[in-house]
Amino acid sequence: MNVVVIIPTFNEKGNIENLIDILEEEVFPKIKNHEMRILIADDNSPDGTAREIEKLMSKWKNLDLTTGEKKGLGAAYVRAMTYAVEKGADVMFEMDADLQHDPAKIPEFLKKMDEGYDMVIGTRYSAGGSIPKEWPFKRKMFSVLGNLLVRTILLKFSIHDWTGGYRAVKKEVFIKEKPELTDFKGYTFQVSFLNKAVRDGFRIAEVPFHFGERHVGSSKIAPMAYIIDLLKYVITASLQEKLFGPFGKFLVVGGTGFIIQAVILRAMVGVWKIDPTISNLTGAVAAIFSNFNLNNIWTFKTEKIHGLMQYLWKLFNFYATSAVGVILIQTGIIFLGDNLFGKKYYFWYFIFGTGILLIYNFTVYRLIIWRKQPHK
Ligand SMILES: Nc1nc2c(ncn2[C@@H]2O[C@H](COP(=O)(O)OP(=O)(O)O)[C@@H](O)[C@H]2O)c(=O)[nH]1
Ligand SMILES: [Mg+2]
């Protein structure tokens, strides 16, 4: 594969030559099965980083430079990745210039790529990874809690390091997500890019690494502005996903099911004078059938069921799930509540039971009936 290590720089003159030397002399010679290049994404650094690179370009033929106006880290990455893809890159690395990202880990990322992953995330927060021991307690807390907060708000716990900037990504992921990568131009780019890749089912692996101390110079991050930008992103993204994503659609479908059942019940009992129990059951069977089909063509349309046998089998599963949910979970919670705290609060048990029922149903649908397929 054609691999490009992209290094964004803003006033990194003191670090960049050192890093390039390590990559060219120690890391790249060990990689035999891929073609390795370096692309520096500089934003007209006043310290003359770009001039330094131009000098080094006569020494290293696989070294390239893109320069532009300073619009933030994310904007620099989007520009550089666009350029790299145009020049034929298959895989792109994100790496800081300040030597905080151990270049010796590159082969481990590439191994994951060879195994078929689409994106590989360097992680500081799982076994084998770490943040600098020298950091003061406050900074450590900040770093750990920040990540935990992102994971919790997004409700995505399988990835341990959302905010880091040591990654490898296949060009397909970038091409797919690029149109949506324009809103957050700063450091929040990292979280939003990864979140979109997760959403779209790209296969993601993690490589633990020890995050070092900055070599020379100072951090470019503005902590307060970053935190506000980050929170803005994770909260809106999470709400959007929950309300307008499959879960929101699932709730809408459930609402239509309720109406269908109510109309059938009223019609059968009121107009045709049929026994209410039988009428209710008939309404339920019809509502469940409608729910199943609406979920199939709308809520989970990306995992739509094909073929008659598959359809009948999943429909059977859906009826079974619905029966188990209503009988065991919803009714069970009401039964428990009645016996533990008294019948007085029965309606609250019903509300609580219905809440749990919804979560149970959605989980079964997502994990069993319309299981998310990895990105093709
Ligand atoms: N091109 C470009 N690079 C940036 C910008 N902001 C930060 N960087 C680079 O991004 C990398 C990470 O920044 P750094 O200040 O080390 O962040 P920290 O490690 O979170 O403190 C470094 O290589 C910076 O030079 C920017 O606006 N434009
Ligand atoms: Mg840094």
mmCIF file of N, CA and C and ligand atoms in Angstrom, residues 96 98 100 214, ligand 2:
data_model
loop_
_atom_site.group_PDB
_atom_site.id
_atom_site.type_symbol
_atom_site.label_atom_id
_atom_site.label_comp_id
_atom_site.label_asym_id
_atom_site.label_seq_id
_atom_site.Cartn_x
_atom_site.Cartn_y
_atom_site.Cartn_z
ATOM 1 N N ASP A 96 1.531 13.832 15.411
ATOM 2 C CA ASP A 96 1.998 15.149 15.852
ATOM 3 C C ASP A 96 3.483 15.328 15.563
ATOM 4 N N ASP A 98 5.598 16.886 17.479
ATOM 5 C CA ASP A 98 6.414 17.150 18.676
ATOM 6 C C ASP A 98 6.986 15.906 19.350
ATOM 7 N N GLN A 100 5.480 13.370 20.516
ATOM 8 C CA GLN A 100 4.648 12.755 21.566
ATOM 9 C C GLN A 100 4.114 11.403 21.094
ATOM 10 N N ARG A 214 6.072 16.498 25.159
ATOM 11 C CA ARG A 214 6.452 17.299 24.000
ATOM 12 C C ARG A 214 7.963 17.505 24.007
HETATM 13 MG MG MG B 2 1.566 17.703 21.338
#
